[in-house]
PDB file of C-alpha atoms in Angstrom:
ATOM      1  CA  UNK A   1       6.128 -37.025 -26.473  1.00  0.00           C
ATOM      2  CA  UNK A   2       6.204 -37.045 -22.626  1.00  0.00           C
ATOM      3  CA  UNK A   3       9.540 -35.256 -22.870  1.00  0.00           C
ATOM      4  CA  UNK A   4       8.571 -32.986 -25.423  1.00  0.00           C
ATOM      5  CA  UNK A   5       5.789 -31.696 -23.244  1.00  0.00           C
ATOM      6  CA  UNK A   6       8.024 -31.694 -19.974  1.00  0.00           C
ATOM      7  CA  UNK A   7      10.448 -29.734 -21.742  1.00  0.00           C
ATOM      8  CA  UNK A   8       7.782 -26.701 -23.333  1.00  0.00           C
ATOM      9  CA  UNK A   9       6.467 -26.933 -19.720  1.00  0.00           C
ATOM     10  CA  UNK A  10       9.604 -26.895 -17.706  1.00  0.00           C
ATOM     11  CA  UNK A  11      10.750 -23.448 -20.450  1.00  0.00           C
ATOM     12  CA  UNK A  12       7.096 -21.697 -19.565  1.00  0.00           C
ATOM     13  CA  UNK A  13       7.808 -22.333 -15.563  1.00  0.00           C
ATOM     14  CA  UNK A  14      11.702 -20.718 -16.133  1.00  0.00           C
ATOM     15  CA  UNK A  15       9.675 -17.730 -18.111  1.00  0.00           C
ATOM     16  CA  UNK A  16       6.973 -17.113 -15.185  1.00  0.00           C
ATOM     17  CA  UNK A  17       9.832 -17.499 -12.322  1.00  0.00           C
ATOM     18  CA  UNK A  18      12.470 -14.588 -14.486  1.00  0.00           C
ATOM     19  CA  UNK A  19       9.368 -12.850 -13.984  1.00  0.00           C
ATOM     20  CA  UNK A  20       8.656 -12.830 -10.742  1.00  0.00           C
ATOM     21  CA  UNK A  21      12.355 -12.161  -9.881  1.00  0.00           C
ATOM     22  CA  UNK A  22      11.971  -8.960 -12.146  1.00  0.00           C
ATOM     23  CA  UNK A  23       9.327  -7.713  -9.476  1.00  0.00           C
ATOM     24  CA  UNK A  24      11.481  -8.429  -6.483  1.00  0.00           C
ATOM     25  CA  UNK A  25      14.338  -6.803  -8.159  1.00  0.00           C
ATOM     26  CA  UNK A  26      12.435  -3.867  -8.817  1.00  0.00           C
ATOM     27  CA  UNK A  27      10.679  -3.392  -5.395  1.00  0.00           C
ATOM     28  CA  UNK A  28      14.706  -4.162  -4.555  1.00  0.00           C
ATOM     29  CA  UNK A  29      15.753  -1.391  -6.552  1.00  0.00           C
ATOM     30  CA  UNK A  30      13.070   1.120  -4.880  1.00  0.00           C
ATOM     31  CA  UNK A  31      14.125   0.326  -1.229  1.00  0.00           C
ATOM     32  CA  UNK A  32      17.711   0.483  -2.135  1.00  0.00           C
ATOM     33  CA  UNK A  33      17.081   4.016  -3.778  1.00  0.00           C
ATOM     34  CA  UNK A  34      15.047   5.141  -0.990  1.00  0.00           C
ATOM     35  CA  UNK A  35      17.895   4.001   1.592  1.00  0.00           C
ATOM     36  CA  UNK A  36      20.520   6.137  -0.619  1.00  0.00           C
ATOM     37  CA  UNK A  37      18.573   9.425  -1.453  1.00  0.00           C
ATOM     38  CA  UNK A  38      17.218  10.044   2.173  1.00  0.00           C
ATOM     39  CA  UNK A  39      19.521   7.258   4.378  1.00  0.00           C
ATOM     40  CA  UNK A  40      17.943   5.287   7.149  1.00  0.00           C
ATOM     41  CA  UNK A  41      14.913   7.437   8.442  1.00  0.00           C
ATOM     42  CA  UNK A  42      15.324   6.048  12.345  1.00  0.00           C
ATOM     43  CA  UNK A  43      18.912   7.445  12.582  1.00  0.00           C
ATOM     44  CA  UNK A  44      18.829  10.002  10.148  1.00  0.00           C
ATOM     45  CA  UNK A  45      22.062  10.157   9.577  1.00  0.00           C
ATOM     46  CA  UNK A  46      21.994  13.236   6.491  1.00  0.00           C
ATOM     47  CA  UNK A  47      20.579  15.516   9.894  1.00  0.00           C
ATOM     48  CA  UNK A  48      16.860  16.123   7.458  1.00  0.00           C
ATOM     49  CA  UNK A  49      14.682  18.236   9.778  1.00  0.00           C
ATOM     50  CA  UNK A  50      12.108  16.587  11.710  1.00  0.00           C
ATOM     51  CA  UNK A  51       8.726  17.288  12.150  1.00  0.00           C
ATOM     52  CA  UNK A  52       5.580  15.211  13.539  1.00  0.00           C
ATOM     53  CA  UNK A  53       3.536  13.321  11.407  1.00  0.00           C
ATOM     54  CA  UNK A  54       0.346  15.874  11.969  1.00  0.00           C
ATOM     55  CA  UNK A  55       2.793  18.502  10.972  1.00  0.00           C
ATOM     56  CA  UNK A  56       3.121  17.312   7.299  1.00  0.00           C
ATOM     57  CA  UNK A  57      -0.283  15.575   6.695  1.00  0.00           C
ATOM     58  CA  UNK A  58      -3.725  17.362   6.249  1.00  0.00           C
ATOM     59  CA  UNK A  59      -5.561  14.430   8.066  1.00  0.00           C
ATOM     60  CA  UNK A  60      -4.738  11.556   9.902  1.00  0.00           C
ATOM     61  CA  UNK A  61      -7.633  10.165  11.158  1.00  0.00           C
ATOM     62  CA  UNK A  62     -10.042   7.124  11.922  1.00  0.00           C
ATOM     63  CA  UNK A  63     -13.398   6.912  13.476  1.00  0.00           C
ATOM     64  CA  UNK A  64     -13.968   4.189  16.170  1.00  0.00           C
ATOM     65  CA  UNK A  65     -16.864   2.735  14.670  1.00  0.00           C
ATOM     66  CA  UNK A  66     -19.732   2.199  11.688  1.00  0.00           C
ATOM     67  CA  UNK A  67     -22.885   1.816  13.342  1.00  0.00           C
ATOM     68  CA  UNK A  68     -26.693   2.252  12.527  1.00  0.00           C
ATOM     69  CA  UNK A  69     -26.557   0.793   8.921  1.00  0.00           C
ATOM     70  CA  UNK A  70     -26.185  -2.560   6.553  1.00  0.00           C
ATOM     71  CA  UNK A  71     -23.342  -3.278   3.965  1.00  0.00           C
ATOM     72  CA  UNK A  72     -25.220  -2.689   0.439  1.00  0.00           C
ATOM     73  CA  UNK A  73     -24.749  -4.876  -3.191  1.00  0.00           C
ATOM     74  CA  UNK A  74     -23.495  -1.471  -4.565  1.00  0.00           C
ATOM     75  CA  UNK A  75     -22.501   2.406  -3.734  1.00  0.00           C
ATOM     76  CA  UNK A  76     -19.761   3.825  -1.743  1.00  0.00           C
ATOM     77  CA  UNK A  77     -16.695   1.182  -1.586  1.00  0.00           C
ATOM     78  CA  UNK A  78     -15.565   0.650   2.252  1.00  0.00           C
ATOM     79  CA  UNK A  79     -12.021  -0.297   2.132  1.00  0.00           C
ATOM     80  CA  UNK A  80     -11.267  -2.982   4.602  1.00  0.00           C
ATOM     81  CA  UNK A  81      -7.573  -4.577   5.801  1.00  0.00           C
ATOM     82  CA  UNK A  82      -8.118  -7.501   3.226  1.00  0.00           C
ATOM     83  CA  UNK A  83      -8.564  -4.920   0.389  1.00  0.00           C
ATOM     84  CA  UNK A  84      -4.723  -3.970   1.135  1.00  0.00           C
ATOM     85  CA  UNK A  85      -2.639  -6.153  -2.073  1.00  0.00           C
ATOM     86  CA  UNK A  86       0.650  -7.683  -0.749  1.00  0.00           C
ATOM     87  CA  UNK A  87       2.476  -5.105  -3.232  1.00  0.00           C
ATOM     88  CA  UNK A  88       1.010  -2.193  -1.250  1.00  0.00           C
ATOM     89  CA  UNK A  89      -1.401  -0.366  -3.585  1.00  0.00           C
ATOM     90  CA  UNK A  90      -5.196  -0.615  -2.510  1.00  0.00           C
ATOM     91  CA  UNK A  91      -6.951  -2.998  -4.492  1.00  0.00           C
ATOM     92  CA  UNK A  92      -8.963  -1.276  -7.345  1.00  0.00           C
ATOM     93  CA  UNK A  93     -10.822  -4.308  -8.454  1.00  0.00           C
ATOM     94  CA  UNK A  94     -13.940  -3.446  -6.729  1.00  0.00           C
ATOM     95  CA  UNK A  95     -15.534  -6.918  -6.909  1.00  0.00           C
ATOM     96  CA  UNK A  96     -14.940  -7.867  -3.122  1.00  0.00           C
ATOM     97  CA  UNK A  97     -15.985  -4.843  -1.852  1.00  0.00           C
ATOM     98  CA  UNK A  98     -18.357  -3.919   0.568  1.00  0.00           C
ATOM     99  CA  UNK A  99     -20.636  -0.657   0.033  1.00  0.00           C
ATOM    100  CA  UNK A 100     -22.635   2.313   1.826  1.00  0.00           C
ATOM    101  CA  UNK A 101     -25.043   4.557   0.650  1.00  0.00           C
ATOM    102  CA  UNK A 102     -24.147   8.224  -0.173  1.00  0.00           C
ATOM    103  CA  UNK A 103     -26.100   9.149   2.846  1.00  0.00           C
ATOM    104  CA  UNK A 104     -24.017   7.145   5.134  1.00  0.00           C
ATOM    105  CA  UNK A 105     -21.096   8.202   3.535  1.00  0.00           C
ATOM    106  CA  UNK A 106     -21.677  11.711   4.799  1.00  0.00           C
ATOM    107  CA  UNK A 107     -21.491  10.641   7.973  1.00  0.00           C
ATOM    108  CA  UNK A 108     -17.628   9.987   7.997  1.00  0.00           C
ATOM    109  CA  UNK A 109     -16.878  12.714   6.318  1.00  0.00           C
ATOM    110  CA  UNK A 110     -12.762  13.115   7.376  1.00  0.00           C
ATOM    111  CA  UNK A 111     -12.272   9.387   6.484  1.00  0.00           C
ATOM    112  CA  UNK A 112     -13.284   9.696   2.638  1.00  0.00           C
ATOM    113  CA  UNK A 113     -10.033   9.191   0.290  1.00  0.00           C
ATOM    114  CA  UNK A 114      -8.637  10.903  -2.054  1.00  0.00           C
ATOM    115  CA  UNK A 115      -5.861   9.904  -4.219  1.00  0.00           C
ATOM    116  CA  UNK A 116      -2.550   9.190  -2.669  1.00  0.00           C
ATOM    117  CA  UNK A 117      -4.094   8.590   0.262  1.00  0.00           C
ATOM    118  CA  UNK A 118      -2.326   5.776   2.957  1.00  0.00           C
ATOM    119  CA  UNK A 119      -4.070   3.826   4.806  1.00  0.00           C
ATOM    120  CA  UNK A 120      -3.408   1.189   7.428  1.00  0.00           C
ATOM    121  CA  UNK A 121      -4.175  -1.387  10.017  1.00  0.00           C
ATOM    122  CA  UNK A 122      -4.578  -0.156  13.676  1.00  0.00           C
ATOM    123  CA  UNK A 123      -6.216  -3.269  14.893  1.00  0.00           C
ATOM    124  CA  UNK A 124      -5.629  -6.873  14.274  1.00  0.00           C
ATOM    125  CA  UNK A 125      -2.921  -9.373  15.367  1.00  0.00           C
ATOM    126  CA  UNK A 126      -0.758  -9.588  12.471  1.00  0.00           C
ATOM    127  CA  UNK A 127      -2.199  -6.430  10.595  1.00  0.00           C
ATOM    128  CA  UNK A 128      -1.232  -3.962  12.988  1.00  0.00           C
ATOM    129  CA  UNK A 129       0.754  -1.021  11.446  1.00  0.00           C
ATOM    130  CA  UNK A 130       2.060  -3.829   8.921  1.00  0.00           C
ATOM    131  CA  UNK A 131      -0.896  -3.842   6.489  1.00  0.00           C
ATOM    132  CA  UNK A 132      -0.622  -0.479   4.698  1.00  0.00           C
ATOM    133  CA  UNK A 133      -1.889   0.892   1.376  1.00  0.00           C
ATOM    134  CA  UNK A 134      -1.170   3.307  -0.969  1.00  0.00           C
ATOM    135  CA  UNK A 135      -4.534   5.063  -2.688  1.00  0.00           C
ATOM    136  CA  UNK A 136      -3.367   4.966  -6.674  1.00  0.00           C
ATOM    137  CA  UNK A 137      -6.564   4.007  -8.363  1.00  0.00           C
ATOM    138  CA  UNK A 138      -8.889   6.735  -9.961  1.00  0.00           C
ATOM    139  CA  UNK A 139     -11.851   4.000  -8.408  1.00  0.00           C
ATOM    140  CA  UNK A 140     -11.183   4.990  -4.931  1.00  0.00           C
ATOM    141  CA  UNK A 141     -11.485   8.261  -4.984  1.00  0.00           C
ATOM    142  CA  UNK A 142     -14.435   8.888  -2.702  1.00  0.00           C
ATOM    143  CA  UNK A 143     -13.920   5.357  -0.953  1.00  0.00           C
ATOM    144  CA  UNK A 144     -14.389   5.324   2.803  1.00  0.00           C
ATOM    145  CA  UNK A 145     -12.914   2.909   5.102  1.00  0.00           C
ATOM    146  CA  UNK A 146     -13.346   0.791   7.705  1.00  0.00           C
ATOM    147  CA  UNK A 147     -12.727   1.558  11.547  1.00  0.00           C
ATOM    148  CA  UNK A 148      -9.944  -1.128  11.557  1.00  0.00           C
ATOM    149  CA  UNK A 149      -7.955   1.440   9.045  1.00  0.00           C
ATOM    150  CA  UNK A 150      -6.329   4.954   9.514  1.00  0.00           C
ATOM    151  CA  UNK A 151      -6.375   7.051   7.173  1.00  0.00           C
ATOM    152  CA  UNK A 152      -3.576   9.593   6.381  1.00  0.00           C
ATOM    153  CA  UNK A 153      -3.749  12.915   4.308  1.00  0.00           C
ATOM    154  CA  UNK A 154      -0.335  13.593   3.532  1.00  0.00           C
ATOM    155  CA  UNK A 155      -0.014  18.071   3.085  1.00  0.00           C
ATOM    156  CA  UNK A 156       1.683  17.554  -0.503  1.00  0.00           C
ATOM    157  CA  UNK A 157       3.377  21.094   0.459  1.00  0.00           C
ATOM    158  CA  UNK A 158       5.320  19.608   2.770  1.00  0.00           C
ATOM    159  CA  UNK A 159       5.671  15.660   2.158  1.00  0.00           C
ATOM    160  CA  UNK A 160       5.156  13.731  -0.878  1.00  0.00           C
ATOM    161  CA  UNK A 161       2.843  10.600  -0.632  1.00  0.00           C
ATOM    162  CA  UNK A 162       5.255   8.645  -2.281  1.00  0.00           C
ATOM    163  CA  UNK A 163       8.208   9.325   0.146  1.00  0.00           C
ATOM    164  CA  UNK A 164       5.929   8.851   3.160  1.00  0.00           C
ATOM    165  CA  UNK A 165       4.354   5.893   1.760  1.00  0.00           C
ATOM    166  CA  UNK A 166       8.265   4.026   1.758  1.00  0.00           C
ATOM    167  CA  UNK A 167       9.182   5.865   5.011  1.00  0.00           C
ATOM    168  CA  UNK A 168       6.218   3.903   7.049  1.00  0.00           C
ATOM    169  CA  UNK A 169       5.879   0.681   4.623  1.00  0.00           C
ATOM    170  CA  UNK A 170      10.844   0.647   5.757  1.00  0.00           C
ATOM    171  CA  UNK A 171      12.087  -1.086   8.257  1.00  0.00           C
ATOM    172  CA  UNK A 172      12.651   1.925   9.859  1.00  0.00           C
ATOM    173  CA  UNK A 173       9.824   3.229   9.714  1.00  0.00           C
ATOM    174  CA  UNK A 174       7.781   0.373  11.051  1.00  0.00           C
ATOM    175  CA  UNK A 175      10.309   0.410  14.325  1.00  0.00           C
ATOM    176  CA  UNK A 176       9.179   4.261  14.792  1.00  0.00           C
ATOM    177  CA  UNK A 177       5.493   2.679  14.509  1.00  0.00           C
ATOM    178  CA  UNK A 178       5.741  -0.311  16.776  1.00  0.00           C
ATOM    179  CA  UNK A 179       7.322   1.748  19.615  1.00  0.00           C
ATOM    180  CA  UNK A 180       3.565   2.492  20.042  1.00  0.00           C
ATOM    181  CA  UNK A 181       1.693  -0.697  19.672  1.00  0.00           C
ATOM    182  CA  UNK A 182      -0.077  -2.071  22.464  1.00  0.00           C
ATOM    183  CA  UNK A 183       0.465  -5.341  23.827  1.00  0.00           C
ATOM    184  CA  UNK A 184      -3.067  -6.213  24.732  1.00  0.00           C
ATOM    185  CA  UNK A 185      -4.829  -9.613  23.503  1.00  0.00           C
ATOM    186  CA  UNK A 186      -5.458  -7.518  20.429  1.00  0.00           C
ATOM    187  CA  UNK A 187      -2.690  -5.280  19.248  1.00  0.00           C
ATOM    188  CA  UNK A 188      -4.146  -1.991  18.477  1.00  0.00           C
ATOM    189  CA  UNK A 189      -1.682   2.028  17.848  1.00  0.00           C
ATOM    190  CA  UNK A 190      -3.769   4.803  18.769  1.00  0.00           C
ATOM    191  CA  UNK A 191      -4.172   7.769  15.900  1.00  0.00           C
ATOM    192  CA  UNK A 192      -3.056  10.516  18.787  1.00  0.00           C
ATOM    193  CA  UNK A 193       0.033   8.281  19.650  1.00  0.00           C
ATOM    194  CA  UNK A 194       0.842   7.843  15.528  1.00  0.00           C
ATOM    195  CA  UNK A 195       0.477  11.618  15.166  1.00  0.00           C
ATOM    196  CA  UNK A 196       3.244  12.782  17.573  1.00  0.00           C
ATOM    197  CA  UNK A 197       5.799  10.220  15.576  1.00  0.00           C
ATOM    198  CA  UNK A 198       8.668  12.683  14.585  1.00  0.00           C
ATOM    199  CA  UNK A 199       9.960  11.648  11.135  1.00  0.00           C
ATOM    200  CA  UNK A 200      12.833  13.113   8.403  1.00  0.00           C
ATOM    201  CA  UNK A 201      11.396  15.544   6.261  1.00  0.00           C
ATOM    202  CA  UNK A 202      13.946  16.110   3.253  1.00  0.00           C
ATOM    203  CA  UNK A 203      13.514  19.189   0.848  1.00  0.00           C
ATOM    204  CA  UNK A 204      10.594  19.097  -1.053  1.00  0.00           C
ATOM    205  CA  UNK A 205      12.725  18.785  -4.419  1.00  0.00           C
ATOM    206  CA  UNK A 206      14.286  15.893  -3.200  1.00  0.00           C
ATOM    207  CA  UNK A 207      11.418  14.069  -2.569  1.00  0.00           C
ATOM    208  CA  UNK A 208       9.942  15.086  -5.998  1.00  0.00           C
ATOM    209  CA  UNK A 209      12.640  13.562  -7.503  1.00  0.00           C
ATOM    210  CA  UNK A 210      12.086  10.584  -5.578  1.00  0.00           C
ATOM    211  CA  UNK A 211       8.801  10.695  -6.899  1.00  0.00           C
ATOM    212  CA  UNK A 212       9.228  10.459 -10.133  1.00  0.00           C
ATOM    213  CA  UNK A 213      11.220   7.154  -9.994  1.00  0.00           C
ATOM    214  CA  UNK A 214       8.611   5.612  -7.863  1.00  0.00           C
ATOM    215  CA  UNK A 215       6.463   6.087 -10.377  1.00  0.00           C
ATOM    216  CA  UNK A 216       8.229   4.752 -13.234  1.00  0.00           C
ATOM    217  CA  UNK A 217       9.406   2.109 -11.504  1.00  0.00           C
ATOM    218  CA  UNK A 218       5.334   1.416 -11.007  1.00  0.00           C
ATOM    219  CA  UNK A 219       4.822   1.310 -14.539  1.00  0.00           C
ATOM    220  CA  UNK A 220       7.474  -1.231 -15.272  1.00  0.00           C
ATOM    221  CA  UNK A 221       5.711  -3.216 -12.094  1.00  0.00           C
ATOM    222  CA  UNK A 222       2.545  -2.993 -14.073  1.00  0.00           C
ATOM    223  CA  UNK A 223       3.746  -4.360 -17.322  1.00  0.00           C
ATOM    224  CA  UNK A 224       5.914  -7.088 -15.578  1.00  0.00           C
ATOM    225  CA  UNK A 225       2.533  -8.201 -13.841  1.00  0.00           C
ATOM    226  CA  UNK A 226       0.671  -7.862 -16.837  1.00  0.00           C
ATOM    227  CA  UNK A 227       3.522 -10.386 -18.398  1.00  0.00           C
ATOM    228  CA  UNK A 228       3.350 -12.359 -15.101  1.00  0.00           C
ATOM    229  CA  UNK A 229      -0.407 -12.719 -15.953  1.00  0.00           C
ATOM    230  CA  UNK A 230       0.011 -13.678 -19.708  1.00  0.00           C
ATOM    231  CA  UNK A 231       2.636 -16.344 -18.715  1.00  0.00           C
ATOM    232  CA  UNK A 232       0.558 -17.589 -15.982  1.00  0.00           C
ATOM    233  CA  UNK A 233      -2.542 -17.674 -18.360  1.00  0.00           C
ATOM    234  CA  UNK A 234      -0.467 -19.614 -20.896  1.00  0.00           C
ATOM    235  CA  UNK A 235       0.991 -21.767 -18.748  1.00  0.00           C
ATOM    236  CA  UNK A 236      -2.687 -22.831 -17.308  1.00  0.00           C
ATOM    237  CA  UNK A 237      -4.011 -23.897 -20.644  1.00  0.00           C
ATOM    238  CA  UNK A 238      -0.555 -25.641 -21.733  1.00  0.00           C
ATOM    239  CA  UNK A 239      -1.096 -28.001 -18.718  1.00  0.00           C
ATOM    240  CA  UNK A 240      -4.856 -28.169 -19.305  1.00  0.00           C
ATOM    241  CA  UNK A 241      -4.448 -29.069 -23.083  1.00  0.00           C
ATOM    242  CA  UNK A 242      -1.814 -31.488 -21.954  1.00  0.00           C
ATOM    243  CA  UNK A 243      -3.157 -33.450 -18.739  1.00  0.00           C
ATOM    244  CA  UNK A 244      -6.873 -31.858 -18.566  1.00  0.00           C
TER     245      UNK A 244
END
C-alpha cells in the first residue's frame, strides 16, 4: 500500500515539475524571440534608431513622497514593490493592497496607471531597477503607486509596451539601467537620469508583431499556471488524504 501511494505521489510530483518547465520554456522562448527580432538592445547590432526614453513615453514619472494621509481598508489601490509577481505582471489580486481615498488620489495625478503601464523600483537594495511590472489587469486601471516606484507611460505611437517592457526587464537593458544607480547605503536611479537612457527603437510594425506573440505566449502562461494550480491543488489533498 505504501508503494502504491509513493508511486501515485511520485507520478503527481513528475506532472507539477513538466509543468513548471513548460513556464520556463516559454518565458525561454520569449527572450530568445526578443533577442532574434530586435538583437541585443546594448549593441544594437541591426543599427534601429535611437531615441531617449522621454522621447517614446508620454510619462515617466514618480513623486518623492505620500504625505498628509493614512492607508484606508478600501479605495484607490497603491501599488507597492512587493505587489510586483516574480513573472513580471502587477499583481491583480487586490487582497494585499493598501488604499487611498479618491481625494488623495487627485493629488498624484501623473502617477495614476493606466493599462500597459511599467512600473519599477528606484529605491531599495535588491529592488533597484530589478523589480519591474507590467500593468495587464483591467483592476489597476486607476491604481496609484508608491514613491519607491516609477512609473512609465510608454507613447504607443512610437513604442509598444510590450517591446519596452522586455527591453528594460533584458540583460541588456538592465546594464543601460545600472550605469545610473547610485552606490549610496541605499541604492536609488533618479527619474531625470532614467529619462536621458538612449534605447533601439525598431519600426513600429515590427514591434506590433512582436506584440502579438507576447501576448499569446501570455495566454498559454495563464493556462499552464492555471494547470500548475490544479496539480498543485491535487497534489495537496493526495498527501493530506494519505498522511493528514
Amino acid at each position: 500500500e505504501q508503494k502504491r501511494i509513493a508511486k501515485i505521489l511520485d507520478q503527481a510530483d513528475a506532472l507539477r515539475q513538466k509543468r513548471k518547465q513548460s513556464l520556463q520554456l516559454l518565458n525561454d522562448f520569449l527572450r530568445a524571440t526578443f533577442l532574434e527580432m530586435f538583437g541585443d538592445s546594448y549593441k544594437n547590432p541591426m543599427k534601429w534608431k535611437t531615441a531617449q526614453l522621454d522621447e517614446i513615453c508620454k510619462e515617466i514619472y514618480r513623486y518623492p513622497t505620500f504625505y498628509g494621509f493614512e492607508y484606508l481598508e478600501k479605495g484607490i489601490p497603491v501599488v507597492k514593490i512587493g505587489n510586483i509577481l516574480v513573472n513580471g505582471f502587477v499583481n491583480p489580486d487586490l487582497s494585499n493592497y493598501s488604499f487611498i481615498s479618491e481625494k488623495i488620489n487627485s493629488r498624484y495625478p501623473r502617477t495614476i496607471l493606466e493599462r500597459n503601464d511599467i512600473v519599477m523600483a528606484v529605491r531599495g537594495d535588491g529592488s533597484t531597477v530589478k523589480r519591474i511590472g507590467l500593468v495587464a489587469h483591467p483592476n489597476l486601471v486607476g491604481a496609484n503607486i508608491s514613491p519607491n516606484l516609477l512609473r512609465f507611460n510608454p507613447n504607443q505611437k512610437i513604442v509598444s509596451p510590450f517591446y519596452l517592457f522586455m527591453l528594460v526587464t533584458s540583460e541588456s537593458g538592465q546594464k543601460m539601467l545600472e550605469k545610473y544607480i547610485t552606490q549610496t547605503a541605499k541604492k536609488t536611479i533618479t527619474a531625470t537620469d532614467i529619462k536621458q537612457i538612449k534605447v533601439p527603437v525598431p519600426p513600429v510594425d515590427l514591434q506590433s508583431k512582436f506584440s502579438k506573440i507576447f501576448n499569446s505566449v501570455q495566454d498559454l502562461k495563464k493556462k499552464a499556471e492555471l494547470s500548475l494550480l490544479e496539480i498543485d491543488n491535487q497534489f495537496n489533498a493526495l498527501t493530506q488524504r494519505y498522511f493528514g
